[in-house]
Short mmCIF file of C-alpha atoms in Angstrom, two decimals:
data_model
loop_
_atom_site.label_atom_id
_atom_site.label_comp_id
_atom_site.label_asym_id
_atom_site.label_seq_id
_atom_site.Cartn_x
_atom_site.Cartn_y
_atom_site.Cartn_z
CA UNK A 3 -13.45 10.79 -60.90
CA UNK A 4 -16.99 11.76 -59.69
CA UNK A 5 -16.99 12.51 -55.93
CA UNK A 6 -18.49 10.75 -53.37
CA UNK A 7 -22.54 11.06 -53.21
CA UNK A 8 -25.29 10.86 -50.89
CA UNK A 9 -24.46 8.06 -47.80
CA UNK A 10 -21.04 7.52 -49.58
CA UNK A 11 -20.16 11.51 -49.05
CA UNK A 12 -21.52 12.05 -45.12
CA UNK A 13 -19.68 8.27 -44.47
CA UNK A 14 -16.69 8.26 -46.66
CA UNK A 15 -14.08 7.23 -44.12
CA UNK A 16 -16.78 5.24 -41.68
CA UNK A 17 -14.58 4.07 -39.37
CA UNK A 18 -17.76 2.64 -36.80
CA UNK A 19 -19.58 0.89 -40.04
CA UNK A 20 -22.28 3.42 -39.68
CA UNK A 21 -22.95 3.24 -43.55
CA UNK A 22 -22.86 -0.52 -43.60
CA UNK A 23 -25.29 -0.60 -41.36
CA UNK A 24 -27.44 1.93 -42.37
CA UNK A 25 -27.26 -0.26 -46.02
CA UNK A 26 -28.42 -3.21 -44.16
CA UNK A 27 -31.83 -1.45 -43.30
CA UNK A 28 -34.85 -2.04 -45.57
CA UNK A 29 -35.27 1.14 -48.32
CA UNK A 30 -37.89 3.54 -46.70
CA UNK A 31 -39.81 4.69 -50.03
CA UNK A 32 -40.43 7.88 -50.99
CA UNK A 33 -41.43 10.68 -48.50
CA UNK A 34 -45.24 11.31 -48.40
CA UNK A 35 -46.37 14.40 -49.42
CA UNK A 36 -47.80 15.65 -46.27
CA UNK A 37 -44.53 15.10 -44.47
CA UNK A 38 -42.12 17.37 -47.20
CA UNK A 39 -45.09 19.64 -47.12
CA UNK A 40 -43.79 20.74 -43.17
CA UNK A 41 -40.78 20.12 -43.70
CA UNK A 42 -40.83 22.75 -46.55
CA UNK A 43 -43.07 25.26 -44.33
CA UNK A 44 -40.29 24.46 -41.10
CA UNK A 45 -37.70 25.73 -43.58
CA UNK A 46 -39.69 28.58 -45.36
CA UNK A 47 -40.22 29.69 -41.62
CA UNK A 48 -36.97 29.67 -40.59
CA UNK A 49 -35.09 31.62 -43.30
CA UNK A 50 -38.46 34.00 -42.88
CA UNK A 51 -37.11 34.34 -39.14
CA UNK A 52 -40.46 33.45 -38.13
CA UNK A 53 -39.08 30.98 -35.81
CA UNK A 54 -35.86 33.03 -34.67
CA UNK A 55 -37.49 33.10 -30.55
CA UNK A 56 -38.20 29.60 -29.15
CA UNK A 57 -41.43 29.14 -27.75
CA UNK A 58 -41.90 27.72 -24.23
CA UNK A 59 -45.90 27.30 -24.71
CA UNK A 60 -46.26 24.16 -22.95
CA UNK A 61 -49.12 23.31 -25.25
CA UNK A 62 -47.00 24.12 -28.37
CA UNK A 63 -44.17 21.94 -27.22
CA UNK A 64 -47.23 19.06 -26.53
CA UNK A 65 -48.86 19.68 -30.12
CA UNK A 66 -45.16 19.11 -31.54
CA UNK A 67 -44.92 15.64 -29.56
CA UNK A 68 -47.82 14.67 -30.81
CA UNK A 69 -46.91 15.80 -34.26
CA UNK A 70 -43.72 13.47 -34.45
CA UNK A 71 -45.60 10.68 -32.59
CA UNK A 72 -48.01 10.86 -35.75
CA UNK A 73 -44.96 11.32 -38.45
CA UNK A 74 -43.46 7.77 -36.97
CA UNK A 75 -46.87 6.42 -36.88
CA UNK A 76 -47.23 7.18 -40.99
CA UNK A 77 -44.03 5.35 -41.22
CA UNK A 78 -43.82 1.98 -42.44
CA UNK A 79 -41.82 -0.45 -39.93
CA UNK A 80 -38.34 -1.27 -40.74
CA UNK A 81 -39.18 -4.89 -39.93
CA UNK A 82 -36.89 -6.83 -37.56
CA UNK A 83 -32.94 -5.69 -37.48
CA UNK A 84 -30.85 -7.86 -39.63
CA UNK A 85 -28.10 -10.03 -37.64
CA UNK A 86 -24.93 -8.16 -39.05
CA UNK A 87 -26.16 -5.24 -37.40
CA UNK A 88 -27.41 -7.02 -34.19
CA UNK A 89 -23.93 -8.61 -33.88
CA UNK A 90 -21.60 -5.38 -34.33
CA UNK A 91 -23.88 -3.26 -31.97
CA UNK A 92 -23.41 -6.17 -29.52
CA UNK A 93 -19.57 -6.31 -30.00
CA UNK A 94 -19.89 -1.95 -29.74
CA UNK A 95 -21.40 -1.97 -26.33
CA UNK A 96 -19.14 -5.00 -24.88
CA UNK A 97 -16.44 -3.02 -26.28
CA UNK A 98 -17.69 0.25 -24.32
CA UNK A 99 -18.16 -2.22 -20.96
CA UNK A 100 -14.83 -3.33 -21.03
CA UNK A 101 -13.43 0.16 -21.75
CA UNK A 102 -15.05 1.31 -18.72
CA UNK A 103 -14.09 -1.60 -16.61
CA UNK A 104 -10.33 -0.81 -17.64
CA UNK A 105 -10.49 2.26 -15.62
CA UNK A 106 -11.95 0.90 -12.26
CA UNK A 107 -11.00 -2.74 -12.52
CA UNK A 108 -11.79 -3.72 -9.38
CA UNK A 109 -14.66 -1.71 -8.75
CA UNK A 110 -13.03 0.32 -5.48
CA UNK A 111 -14.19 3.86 -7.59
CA UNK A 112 -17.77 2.89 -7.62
CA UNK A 113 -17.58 1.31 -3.60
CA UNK A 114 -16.13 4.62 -2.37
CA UNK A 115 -18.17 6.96 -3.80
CA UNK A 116 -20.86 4.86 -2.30
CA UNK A 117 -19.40 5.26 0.97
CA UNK A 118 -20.74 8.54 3.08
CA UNK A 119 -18.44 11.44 4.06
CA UNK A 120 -15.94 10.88 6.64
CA UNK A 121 -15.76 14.46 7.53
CA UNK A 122 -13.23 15.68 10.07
CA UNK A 123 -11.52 13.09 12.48
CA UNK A 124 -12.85 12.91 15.67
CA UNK A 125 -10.45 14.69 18.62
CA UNK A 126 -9.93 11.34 20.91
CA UNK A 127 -9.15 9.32 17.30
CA UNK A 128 -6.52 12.24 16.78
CA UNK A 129 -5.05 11.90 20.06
CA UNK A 130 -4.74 7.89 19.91
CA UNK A 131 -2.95 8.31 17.14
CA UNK A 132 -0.61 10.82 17.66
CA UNK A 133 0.33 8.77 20.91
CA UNK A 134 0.62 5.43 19.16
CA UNK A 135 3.08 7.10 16.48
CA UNK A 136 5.33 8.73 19.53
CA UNK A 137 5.15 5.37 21.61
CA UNK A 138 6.36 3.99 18.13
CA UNK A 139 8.91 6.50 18.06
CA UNK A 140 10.36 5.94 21.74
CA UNK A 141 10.47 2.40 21.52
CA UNK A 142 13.06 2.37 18.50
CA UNK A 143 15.40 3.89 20.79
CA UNK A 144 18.86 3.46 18.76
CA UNK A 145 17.49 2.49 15.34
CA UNK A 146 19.57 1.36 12.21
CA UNK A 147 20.41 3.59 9.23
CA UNK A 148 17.60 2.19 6.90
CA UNK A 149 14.80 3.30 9.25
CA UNK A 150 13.41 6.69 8.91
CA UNK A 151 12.81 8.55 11.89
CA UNK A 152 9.56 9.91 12.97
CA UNK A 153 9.73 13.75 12.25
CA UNK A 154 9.73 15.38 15.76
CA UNK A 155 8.64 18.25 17.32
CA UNK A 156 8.64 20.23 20.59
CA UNK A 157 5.64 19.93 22.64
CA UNK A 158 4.73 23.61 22.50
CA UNK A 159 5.02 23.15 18.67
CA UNK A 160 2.01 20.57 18.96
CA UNK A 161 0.46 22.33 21.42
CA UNK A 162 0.55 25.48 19.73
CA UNK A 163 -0.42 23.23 17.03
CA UNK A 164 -3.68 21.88 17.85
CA UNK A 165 -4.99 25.34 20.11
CA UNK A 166 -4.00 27.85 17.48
CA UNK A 167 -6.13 29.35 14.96
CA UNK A 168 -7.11 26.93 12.55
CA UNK A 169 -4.23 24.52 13.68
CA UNK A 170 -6.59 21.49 14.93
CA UNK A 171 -8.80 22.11 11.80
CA UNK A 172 -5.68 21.19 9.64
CA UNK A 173 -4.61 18.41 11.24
CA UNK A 174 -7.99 17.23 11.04
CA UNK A 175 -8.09 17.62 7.68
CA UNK A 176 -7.01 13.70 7.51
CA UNK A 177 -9.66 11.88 7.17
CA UNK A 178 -10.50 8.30 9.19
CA UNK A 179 -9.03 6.10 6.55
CA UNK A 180 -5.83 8.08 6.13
CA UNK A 181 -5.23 7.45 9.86
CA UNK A 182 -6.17 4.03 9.36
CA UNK A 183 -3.58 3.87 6.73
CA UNK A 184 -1.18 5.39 8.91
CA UNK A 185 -1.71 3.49 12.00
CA UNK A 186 -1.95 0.20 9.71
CA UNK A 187 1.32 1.43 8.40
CA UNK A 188 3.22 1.78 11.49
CA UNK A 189 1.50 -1.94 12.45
CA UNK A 190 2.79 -3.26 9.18
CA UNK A 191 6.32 -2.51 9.12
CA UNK A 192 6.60 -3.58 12.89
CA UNK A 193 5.34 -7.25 11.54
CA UNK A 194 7.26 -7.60 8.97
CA UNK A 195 10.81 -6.34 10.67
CA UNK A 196 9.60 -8.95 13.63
CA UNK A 197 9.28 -11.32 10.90
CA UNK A 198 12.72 -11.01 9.40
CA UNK A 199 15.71 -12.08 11.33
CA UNK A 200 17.93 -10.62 8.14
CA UNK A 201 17.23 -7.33 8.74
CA UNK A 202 20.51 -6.13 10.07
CA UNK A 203 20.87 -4.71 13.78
CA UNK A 204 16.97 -4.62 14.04
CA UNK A 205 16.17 -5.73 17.54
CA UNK A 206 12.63 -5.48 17.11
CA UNK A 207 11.43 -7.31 20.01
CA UNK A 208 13.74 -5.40 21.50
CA UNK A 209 15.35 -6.19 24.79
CA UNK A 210 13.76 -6.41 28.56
CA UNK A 211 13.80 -3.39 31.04
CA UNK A 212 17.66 -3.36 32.13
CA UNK A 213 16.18 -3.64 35.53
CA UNK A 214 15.57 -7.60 34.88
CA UNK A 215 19.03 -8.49 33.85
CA UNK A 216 21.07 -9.79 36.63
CA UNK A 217 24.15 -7.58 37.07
CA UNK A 218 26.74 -10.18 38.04
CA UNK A 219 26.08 -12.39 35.04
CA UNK A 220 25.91 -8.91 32.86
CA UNK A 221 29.78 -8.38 33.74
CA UNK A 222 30.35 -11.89 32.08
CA UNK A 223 28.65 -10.88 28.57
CA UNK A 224 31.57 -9.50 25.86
CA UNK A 225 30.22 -8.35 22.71
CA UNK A 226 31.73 -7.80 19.42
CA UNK A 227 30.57 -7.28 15.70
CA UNK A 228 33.29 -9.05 13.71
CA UNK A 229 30.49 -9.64 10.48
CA UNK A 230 32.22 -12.75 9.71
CA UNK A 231 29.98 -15.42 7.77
CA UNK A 232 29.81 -18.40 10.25
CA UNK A 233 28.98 -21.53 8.30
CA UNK A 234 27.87 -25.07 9.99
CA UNK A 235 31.04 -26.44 8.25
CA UNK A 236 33.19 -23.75 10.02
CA UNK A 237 31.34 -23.40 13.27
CA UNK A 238 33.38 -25.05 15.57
CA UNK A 239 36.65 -23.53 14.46
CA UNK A 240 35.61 -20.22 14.18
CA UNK A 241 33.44 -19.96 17.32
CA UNK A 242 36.21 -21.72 19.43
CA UNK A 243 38.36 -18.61 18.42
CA UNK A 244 35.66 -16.32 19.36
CA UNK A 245 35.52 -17.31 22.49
CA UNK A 246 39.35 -17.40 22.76
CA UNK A 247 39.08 -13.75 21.78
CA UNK A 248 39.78 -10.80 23.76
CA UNK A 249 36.47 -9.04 23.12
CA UNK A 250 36.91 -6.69 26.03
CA UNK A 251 37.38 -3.59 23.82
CA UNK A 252 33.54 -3.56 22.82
CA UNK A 253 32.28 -2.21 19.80
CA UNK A 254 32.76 1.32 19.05
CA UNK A 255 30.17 3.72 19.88
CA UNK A 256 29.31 4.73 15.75
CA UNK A 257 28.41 0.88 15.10
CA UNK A 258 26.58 0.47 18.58
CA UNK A 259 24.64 3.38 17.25
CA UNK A 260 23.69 1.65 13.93
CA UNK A 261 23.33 -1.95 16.08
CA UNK A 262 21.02 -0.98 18.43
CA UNK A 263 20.39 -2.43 22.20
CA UNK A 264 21.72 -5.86 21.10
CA UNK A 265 25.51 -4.30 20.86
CA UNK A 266 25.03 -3.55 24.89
CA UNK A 267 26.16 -6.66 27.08
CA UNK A 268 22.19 -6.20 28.69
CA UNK A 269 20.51 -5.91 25.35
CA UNK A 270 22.54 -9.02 24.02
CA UNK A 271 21.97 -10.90 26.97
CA UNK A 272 18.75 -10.56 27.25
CA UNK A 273 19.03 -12.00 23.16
CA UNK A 274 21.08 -14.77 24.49
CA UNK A 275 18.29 -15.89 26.96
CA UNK A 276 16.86 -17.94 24.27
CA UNK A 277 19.46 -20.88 24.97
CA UNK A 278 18.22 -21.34 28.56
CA UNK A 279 18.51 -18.35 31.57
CA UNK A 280 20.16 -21.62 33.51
CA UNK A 281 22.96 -22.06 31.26
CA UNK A 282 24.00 -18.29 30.77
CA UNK A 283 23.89 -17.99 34.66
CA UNK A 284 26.07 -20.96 35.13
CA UNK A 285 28.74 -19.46 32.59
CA UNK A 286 31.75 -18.25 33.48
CA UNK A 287 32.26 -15.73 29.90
CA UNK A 288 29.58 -15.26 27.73
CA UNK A 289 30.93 -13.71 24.22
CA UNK A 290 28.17 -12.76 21.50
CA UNK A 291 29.64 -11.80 18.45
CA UNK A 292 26.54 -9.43 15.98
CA UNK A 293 27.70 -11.43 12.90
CA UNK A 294 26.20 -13.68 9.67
CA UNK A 295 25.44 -17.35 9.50
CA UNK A 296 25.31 -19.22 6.15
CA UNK A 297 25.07 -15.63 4.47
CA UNK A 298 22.26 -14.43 6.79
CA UNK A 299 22.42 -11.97 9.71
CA UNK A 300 22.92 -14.00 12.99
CA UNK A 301 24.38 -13.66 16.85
CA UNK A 302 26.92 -15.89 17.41
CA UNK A 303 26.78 -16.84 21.29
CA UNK A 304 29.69 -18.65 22.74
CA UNK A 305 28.81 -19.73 26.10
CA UNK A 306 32.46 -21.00 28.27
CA UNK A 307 32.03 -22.72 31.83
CA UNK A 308 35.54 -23.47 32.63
CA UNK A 309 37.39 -25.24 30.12
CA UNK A 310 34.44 -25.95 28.01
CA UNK A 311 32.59 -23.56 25.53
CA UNK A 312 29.67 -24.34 23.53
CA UNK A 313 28.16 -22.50 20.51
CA UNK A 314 24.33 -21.34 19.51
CA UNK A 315 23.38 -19.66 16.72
CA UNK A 316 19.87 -17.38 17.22
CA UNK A 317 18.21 -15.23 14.81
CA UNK A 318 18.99 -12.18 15.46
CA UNK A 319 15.37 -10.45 16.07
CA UNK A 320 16.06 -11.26 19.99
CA UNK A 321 12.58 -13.67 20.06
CA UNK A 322 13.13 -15.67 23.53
CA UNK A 323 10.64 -18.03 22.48
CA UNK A 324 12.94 -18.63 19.39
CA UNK A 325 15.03 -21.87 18.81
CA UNK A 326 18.31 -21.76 17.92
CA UNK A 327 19.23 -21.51 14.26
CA UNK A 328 22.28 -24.14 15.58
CA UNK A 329 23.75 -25.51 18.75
CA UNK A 330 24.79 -26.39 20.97
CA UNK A 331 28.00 -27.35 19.87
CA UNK A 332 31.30 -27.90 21.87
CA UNK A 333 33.70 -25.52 20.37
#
């Protein structure tokens, strides 16, 4: 079998259609004579080493341009390109866009590197955020076990921190939008545990300065975690025996750990204002019971005057503006 010649040999596998297209273009003709004359003398003169140190004559490098601006001239024209071609070089390049694209869909690559240099964050931007992070931390107080704690550290630590040698300049290192991204972060999960009464124990709200709670109706507040599943079928059954409970034990301190303020009688009263400061002051027992309703996380709050005792059910986020989930009902 005769091997492959000519376009068929330098193409032979031709997996872009280079040879296809290079078939579509009109035959050239033969090569004038003037043009494989210096073509033969550029060859003679390199195997002659004539041309083995590139010249950086300016006017050498001009007299070439001109040279190959008068070989194309000679040439005839190829005439206009032939719509095979014209279509597979358009499909080529809106191939090549969308392969680009695919890397930066969105175009966020190109927008930040238009965006200028941060450079080092400013000192009082440092300091607001380091104080909004440890304000964050205090106010969790007693958290629950699926929230991380803030790492801490000793104030001589972060003094030592920011005054030593090179200590600042690290911390600084952060740029703006990492802060922003850290701040926004501590923002974020904020909203969305105020935004989700499921979320076991979280009192995010959290409740008032114990100050504001009245003592006297404090003594009459008896809290318990029984996580029983309260149902609206079941309510008044299973409430009436929470309030018949003795619930003067309290809840151990391990689970009051995981609960947070709501498991204290002033952090669940304060939770229990929702129904109406009037009624709760009025009451003669107050029993909240850190428990589930209809499968989600709930306080039960059974509120007995006398012989009577009536029911709520709040979420159990501690929102005073809330309404009741249910209730009141006479258990």
């Amino acid at each position: 079998m005769k091997p492959p010649q000519g376009l068929d040999a330098a193409f032979e596998d031709d997996p872009h259609g280079v040879r296809e297209l290079l078939r579509g273009l009109p035959e050239p003709g033969p090569m004038r004579a003037a043009v494989s004359d210096r073509i033969e003398q550029a060859l003679a003169a390199e195997r002659s080493g004539a041309r083995s140190t590139p010249t950086t004559s300016t006017s050498s490098d001009e007299d070439a341009h001109a040279d190959i601006r008068e070989l194309l001239a000679s040439q005839p024209s190829p005439g206009p390109m032939p719509d095979f071609v014209a279509k597979r070089i358009t499909v080529a390049l809106d191939l090549e866009r969308k392969a680009q694209a695919d890397h930066d869909p969105t175009g966020m690559r190109d927008l930040l590197r238009g965006l200028p240099e941060p450079g080092p964050m400013p000192q009082p931007v440092f300091e607001k955020v380091e104080h909004a992070l440890a304000l964050e931390q205090s106010q969790r107080g007693e958290r629950p076990d699926n929230v991380a704690a803030f790492a801490s550290r000793s104030s001589s630590t972060s003094r030592t921190s920011r005054e030593g040698s090179g200590g600042r300049r690290g911390v600084l290192r952060l740029t703006s939008l990492a802060a922003a991204a850290a701040v926004a972060g501590v923002v974020a999960v904020g909203g969305y545990q105020a935004m989700q009464p499921s979320a076991p124990g979280v009192n995010n709200a959290g409740p008032a300065s114990s100050s504001s709670v009245n003592p006297d109706v404090a003594s009459k507040v008896h809290v318990t975690s029984s996580d029983r599943n309260y149902t609206a079928a079941s309510f008044v059954q299973d409430a009436g025996a929470l309030a018949r409970s003795d619930a003067s034990s309290g809840i151990s301190t391990a689970d009051a750990a995981k609960l947070g303020s709501v498991a204290t009688p002033q952090g669940a009263l304060q939770c229990a204002a929702a129904i109406g400061q009037g009624v709760l002051d009025d009451s003669s027992r107050i029993t909240v019971d850190i428990a589930k309703y209809e499968g989600k996380p709930a306080l039960v709050v059974v509120v007995t005057k006398g012989t009577t005792s009536t029911g709520w059910v709040l979420n159990r986020n501690c929102d005073q503006s809330q309404s009741p989930v249910a209730g009141p009902t006479q258990v």
